[in-house]
XYZ file of C-alpha atoms in Angstrom:
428
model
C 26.774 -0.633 -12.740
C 27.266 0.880 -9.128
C 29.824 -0.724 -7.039
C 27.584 0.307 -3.683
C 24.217 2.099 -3.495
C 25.120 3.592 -0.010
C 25.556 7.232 -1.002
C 21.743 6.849 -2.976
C 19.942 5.724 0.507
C 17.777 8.936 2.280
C 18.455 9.983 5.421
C 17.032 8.292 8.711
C 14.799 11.298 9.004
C 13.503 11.544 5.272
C 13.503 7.960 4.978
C 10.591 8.138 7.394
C 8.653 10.678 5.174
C 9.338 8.185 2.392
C 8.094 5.885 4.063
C 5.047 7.220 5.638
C 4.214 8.785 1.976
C 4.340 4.804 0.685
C 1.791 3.455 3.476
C -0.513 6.630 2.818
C -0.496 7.356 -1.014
C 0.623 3.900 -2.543
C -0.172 0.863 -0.282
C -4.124 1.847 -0.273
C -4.119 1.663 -4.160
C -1.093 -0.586 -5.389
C -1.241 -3.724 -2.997
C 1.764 -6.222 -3.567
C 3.516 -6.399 0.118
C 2.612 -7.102 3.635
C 3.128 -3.751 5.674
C 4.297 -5.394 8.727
C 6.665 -7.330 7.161
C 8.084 -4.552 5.115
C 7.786 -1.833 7.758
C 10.846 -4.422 9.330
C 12.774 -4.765 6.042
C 12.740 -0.740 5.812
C 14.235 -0.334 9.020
C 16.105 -3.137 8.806
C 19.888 -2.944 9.916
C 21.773 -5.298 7.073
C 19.556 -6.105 3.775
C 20.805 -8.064 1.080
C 20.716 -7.047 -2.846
C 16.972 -8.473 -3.415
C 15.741 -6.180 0.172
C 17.872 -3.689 -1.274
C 15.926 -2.769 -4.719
C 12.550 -3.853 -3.052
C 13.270 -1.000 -0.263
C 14.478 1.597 -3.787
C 10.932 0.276 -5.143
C 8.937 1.892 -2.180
C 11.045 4.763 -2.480
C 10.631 5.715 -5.777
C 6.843 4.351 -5.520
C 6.850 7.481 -2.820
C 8.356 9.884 -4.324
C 6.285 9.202 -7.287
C 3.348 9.587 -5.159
C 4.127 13.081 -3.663
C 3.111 16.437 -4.743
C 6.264 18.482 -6.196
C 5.060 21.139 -3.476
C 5.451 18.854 -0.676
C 8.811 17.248 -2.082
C 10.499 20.797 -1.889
C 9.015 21.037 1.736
C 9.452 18.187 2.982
C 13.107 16.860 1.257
C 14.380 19.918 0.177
C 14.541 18.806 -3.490
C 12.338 19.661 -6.579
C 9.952 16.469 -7.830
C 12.040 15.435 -10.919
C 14.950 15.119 -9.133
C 13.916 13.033 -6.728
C 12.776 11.071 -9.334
C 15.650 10.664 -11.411
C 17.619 9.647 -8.285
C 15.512 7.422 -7.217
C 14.474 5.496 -10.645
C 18.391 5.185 -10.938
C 18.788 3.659 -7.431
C 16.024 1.143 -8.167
C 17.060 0.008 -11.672
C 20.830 0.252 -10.519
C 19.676 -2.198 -7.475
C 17.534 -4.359 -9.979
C 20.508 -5.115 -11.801
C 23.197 -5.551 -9.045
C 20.661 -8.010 -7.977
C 20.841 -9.708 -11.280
C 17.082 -9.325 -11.572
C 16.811 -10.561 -14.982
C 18.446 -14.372 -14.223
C 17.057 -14.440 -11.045
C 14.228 -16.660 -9.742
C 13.335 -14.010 -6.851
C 9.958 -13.387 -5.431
C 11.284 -10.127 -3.834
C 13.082 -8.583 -6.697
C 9.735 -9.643 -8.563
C 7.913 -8.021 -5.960
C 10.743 -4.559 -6.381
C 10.016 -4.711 -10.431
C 6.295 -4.688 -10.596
C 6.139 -2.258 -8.204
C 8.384 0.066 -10.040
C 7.157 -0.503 -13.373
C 3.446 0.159 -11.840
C 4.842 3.819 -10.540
C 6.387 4.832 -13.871
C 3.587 7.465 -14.864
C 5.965 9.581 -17.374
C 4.448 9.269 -21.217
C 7.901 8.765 -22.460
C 8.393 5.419 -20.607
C 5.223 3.534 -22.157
C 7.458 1.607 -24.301
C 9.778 0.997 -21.647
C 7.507 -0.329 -19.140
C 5.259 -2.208 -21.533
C 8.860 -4.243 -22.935
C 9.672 -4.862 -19.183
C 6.277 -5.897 -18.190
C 6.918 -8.714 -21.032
C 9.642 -9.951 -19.014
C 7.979 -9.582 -15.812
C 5.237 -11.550 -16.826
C 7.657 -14.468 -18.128
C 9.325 -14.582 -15.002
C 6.236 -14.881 -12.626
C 5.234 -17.550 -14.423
C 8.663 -19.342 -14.094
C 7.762 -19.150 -10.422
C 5.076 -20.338 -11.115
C 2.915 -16.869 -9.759
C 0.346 -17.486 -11.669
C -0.746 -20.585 -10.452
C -2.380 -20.400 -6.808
C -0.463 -21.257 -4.066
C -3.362 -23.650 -2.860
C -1.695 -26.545 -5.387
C 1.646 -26.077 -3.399
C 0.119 -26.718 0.579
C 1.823 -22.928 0.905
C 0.922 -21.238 4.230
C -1.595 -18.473 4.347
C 0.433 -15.888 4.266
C 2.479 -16.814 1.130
C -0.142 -17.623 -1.044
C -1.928 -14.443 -0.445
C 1.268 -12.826 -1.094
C 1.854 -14.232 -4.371
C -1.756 -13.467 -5.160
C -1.131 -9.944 -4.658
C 2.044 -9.779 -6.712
C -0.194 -11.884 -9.720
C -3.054 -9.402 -10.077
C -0.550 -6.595 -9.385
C 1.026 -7.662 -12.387
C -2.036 -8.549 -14.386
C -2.642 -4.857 -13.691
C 0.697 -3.872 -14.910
C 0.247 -5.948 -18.148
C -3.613 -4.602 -18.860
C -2.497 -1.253 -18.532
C 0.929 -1.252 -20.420
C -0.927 -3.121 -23.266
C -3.341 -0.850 -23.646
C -1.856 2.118 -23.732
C 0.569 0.932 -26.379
C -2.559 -0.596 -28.442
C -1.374 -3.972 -27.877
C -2.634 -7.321 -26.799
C -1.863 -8.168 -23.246
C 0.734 -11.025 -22.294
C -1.779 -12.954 -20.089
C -4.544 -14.219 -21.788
C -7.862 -14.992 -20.773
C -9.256 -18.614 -20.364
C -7.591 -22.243 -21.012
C -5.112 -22.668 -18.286
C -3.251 -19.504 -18.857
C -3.251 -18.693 -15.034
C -5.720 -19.702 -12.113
C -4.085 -18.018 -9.160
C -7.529 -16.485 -7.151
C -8.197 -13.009 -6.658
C -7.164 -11.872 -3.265
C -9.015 -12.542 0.155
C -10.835 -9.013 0.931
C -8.341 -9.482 4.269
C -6.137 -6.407 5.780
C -2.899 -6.972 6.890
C -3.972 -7.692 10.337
C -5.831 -10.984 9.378
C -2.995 -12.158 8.058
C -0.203 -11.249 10.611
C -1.342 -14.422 13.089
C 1.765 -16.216 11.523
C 4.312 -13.802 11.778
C 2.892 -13.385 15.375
C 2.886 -17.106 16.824
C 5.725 -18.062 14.488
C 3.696 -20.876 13.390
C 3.038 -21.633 9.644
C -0.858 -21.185 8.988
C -2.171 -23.183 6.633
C -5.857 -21.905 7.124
C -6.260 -18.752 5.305
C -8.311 -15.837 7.265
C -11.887 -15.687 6.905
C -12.983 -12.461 4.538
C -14.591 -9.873 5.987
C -17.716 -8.396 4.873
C -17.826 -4.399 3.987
C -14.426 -2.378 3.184
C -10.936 -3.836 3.800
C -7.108 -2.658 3.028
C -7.646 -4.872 -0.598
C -10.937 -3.711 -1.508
C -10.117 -1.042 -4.271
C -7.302 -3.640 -5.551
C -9.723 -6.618 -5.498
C -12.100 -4.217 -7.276
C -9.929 -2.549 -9.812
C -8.849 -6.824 -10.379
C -12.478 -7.679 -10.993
C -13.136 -4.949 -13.253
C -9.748 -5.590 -15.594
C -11.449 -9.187 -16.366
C -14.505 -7.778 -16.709
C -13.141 -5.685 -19.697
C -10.835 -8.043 -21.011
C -13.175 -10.837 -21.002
C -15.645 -8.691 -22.840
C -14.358 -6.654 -25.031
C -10.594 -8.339 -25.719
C -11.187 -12.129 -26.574
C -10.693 -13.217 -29.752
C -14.217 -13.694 -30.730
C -16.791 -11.087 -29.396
C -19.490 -12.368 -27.823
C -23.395 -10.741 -28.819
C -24.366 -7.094 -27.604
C -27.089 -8.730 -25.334
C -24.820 -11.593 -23.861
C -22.211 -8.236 -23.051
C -24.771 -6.434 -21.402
C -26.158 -9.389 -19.070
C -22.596 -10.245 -18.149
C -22.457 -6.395 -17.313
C -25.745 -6.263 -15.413
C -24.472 -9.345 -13.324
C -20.931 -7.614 -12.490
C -22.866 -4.769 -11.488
C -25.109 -5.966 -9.410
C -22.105 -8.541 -7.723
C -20.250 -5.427 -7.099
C -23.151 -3.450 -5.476
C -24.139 -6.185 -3.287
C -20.367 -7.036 -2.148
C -18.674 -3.764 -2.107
C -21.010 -0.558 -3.407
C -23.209 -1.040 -0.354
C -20.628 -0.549 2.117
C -18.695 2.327 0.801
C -19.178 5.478 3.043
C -18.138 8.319 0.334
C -17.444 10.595 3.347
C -13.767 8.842 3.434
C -11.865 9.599 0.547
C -9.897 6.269 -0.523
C -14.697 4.531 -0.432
C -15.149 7.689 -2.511
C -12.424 6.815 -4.860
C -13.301 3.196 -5.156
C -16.876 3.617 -5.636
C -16.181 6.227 -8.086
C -14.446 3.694 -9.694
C -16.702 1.018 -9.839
C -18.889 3.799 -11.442
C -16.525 4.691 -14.328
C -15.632 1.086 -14.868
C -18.854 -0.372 -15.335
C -19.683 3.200 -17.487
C -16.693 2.755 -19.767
C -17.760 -1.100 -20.153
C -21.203 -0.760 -21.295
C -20.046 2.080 -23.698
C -17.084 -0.174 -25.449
C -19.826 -2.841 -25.321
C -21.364 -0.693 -28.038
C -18.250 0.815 -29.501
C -15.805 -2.099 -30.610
C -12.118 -0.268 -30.274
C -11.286 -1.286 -33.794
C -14.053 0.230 -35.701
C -14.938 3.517 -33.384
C -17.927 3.127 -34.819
C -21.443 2.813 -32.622
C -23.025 -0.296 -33.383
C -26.795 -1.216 -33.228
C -28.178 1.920 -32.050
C -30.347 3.980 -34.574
C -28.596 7.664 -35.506
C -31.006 10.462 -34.622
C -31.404 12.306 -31.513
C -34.852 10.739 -30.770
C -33.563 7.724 -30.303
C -33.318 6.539 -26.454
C -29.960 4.548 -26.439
C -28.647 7.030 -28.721
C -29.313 9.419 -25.507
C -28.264 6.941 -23.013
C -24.505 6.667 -25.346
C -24.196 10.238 -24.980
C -25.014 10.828 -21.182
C -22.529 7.389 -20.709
C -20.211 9.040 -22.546
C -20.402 12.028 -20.640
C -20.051 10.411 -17.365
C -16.662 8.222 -18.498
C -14.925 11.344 -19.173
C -16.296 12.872 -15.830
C -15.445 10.479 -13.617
C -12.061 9.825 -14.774
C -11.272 14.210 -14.607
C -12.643 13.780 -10.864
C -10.226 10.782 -10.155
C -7.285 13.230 -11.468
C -8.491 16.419 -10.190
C -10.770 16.131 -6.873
C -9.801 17.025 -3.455
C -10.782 14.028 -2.252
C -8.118 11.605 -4.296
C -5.215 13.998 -4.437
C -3.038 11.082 -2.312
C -3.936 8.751 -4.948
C -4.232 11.175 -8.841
C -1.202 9.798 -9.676
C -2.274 6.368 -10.259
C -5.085 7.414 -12.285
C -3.311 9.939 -14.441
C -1.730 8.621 -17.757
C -5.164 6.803 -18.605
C -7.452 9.155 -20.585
C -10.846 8.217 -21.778
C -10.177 9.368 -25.223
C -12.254 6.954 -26.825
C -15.163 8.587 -25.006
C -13.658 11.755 -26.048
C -14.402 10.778 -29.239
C -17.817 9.626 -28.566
C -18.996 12.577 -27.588
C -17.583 15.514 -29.987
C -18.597 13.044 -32.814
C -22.547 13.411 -30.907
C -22.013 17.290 -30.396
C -21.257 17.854 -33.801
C -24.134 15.665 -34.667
C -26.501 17.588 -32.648
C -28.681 20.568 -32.588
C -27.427 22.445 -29.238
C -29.182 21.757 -26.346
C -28.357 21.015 -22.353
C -27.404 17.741 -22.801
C -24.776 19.001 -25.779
C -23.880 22.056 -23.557
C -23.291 19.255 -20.462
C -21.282 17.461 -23.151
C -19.202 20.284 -24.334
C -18.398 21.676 -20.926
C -16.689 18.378 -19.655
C -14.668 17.883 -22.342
C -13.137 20.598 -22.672
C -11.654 20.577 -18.906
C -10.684 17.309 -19.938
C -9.365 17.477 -23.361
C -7.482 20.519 -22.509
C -5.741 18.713 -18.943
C -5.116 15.046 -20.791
C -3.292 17.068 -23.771
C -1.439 18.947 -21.271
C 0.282 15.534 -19.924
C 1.451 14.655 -23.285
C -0.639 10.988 -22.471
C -1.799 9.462 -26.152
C -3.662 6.143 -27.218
C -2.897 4.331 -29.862
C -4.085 6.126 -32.963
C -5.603 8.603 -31.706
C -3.724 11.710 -32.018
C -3.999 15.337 -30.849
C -4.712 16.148 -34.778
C -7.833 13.727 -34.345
C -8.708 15.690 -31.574
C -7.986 19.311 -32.437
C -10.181 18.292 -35.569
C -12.997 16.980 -33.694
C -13.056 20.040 -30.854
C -13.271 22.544 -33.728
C -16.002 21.028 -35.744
C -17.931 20.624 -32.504
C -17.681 24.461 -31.411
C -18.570 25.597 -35.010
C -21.764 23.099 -34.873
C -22.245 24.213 -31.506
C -21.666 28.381 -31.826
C -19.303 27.720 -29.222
C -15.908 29.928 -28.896
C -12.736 27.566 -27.916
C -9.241 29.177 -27.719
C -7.765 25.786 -28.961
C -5.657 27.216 -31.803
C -3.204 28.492 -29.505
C -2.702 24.958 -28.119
C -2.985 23.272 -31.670
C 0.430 25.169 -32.658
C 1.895 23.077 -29.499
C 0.933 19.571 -30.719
């Protein structure tokens, strides 16, 4: 362990490009801190151990965020550097910290944070083990239970809201990619902290500002906030685990109505008021639209079996269509949240997550099919997308490039299509 983590601190000067890359690329998609009161701890003069590895957290979370390009532009080092240096910083800090026997909201706050911003395909097992612990040790302080029980001000209990679903996040995510269950379950009293207040920073800096504790929380506003993609990404996770991740699955038709009423909840409270012409509405509504796709298609595809269930084979056959074109759209949306212009600040958080089970969906329908647009549609957006998620070296749980290779070449004979993919197949 590091006797001092002085020589591992930026510079004043690149300390504020780390710093302005957090607020811009992280905060409006990861939301666990108050910016006000971390802007202060940043630039704070003395920290202690716990300020120390939350202020490495943001860091890395930054560099993380940035574009290798703009890394070598801006700090004068290559990408993977910077994040070596910086993912040793935070874990060295972490420990001298004694994260793992402490009973510290802060270093809590530091850990989920930097367990959320490891993208790299070779940590899934690390992050998913740590999450464990994470998880454990939010609910020894008591994090998952709302901070309404405890007369907490305002302030702190929407704090410690945002550090809960940040880690329910965490613990969806990590479980799923490794095929696992997640640690939190659903129902019972397994947690009943609240989602948090669709509230920016603002409405809840009238504390820090008088210096008086407020027990009244702010009133929500109506339309698009700082915590609206985080309170809708929160509200989609137990959607899906609800749905498709309990231990007895409920009827197709009792899925879909719960569907058709999330839907319609989320177009009347959030949909409505997204103006697509700024990016980080576009993103969100885009996914809302890829959430509530990927739902109704798992509704009909249970994980374990890959099989579709209760729909009719044969072309003629309208859900049979409508499992195709949903299909289609999953593994659309998702390549747009990677790839467009408009969420380049915030691809990172959305790479590492392929839709392979809709992969799968769809080359098992194109080499079903007779060709035709909607196959040609079909075949065109997978492709991009198959050939950019194997790229990344990102897997799912049994479902291995062999799968896929397998799948993409029986397609393109079905099809008459030509795909250089044997090339790439030697790779894999």
């Amino acid at each position: 362990m590091a006797s001092s983590l002085d020589s591992f601190h930026p510079t004043p000067a690149h300390r504020q490009i780390l710093c302005k890359a957090f607020e811009e690329n992280v905060t409006p998609v990861v939301l666990i801190f108050h910016k006000p009161t971390i802007h202060k701890l940043i630039y704070s003069s003395s920290i202690d151990r716990a300020a120390e590895a939350v202020v490495f957290a943001i860091y890395f979370a930054a560099i993380t965020s940035m574009d290798p390009t703009q890394c070598l532009k801006d700090l004068g080092q290559d990408h993977s550097s910077l994040i070596q240096h910086y993912r040793f910083a935070t874990q060295q800090a972490l420990a001298r910290a004694n994260f793992m026997q402490s009973q510290s909201l802060p270093l809590l706050q530091a850990a989920t944070l930097f367990l959320t911003c490891l993208r790299r395909p070779g940590d899934a097992d690390f992050v998913w083990a740590m999450t464990a612990a994470v998880v454990r040790m939010a609910q020894g302080l008591g994090i998952h239970r709302d901070g309404t029980h405890f007369g907490l001000s305002a302030l702190e209990t929407e704090m410690r809201r945002r550090l809960w679903w940040a880690i329910y996040l965490l613990d969806s995510q990590s479980s799923e990619f490794r095929g696992m269950g997640p640690q939190i379950s659903e129902g019972g009293s397994s947690y009943d902290t609240r989602f948090l207040l669709n509230v920016g920073d603002t409405d809840l800096s009238s504390e820090l500002e008088s210096g008086r504790v407020q027990q009244q929380p702010p009133e929500e506003r109506v339309g698009f906030t700082e915590a609206t993609f985080c309170l809708v990404r929160c509200e989609m996770t137990v959607l899906y685990r609800q749905a498709h991740l309990s231990p007895e699955a409920s009827p197709l038709g009792e899925r879909l109505h719960r569907l058709g009423q999330v839907h319609s909840r989320l177009q009347e409270r959030y949909l409505r008021f997204c103006d697509t012409s700024v990016p980080i509405q576009w993103v969100t509504a885009t996914v809302i639209r890829l959430a509530l796709a990927r739902s109704w298609l798992l509704a009909h595809i249970p994980q374990e079996t890959m099989t579709v269930v209760e729909i009719a084979p044969g072309t003629g056959n309208p859900l049979r269509e409508q499992l195709l074109s949903t299909a289609i759209e999953v593994i659309d949306f998702a390549y747009l949240l990677e790839t467009d212009p408009r969420t380049s600040q915030w691809s990172w958080l959305f790479e590492g997550y392929p839709q392979w089970h809709a992969v799968l969906v769809v080359l098992t329908e194109v080499c079903a099919r007779p060709q035709s647009s909607l196959t040609g549609r079909a075949w065109a957006v997978t492709v991009k997308a198959v050939t950019r998620w194997l790229d990344t070296g990102y897997r799912a749980a049994g479902i291995t490039p062999k799968i896929i290779f397998g799948l993409m070449e029986r397609a393109a004979a079905a099809q008459g299509y030509i795909w250089d993919g044997a090339e790439r197949k030697e790779r894999y």
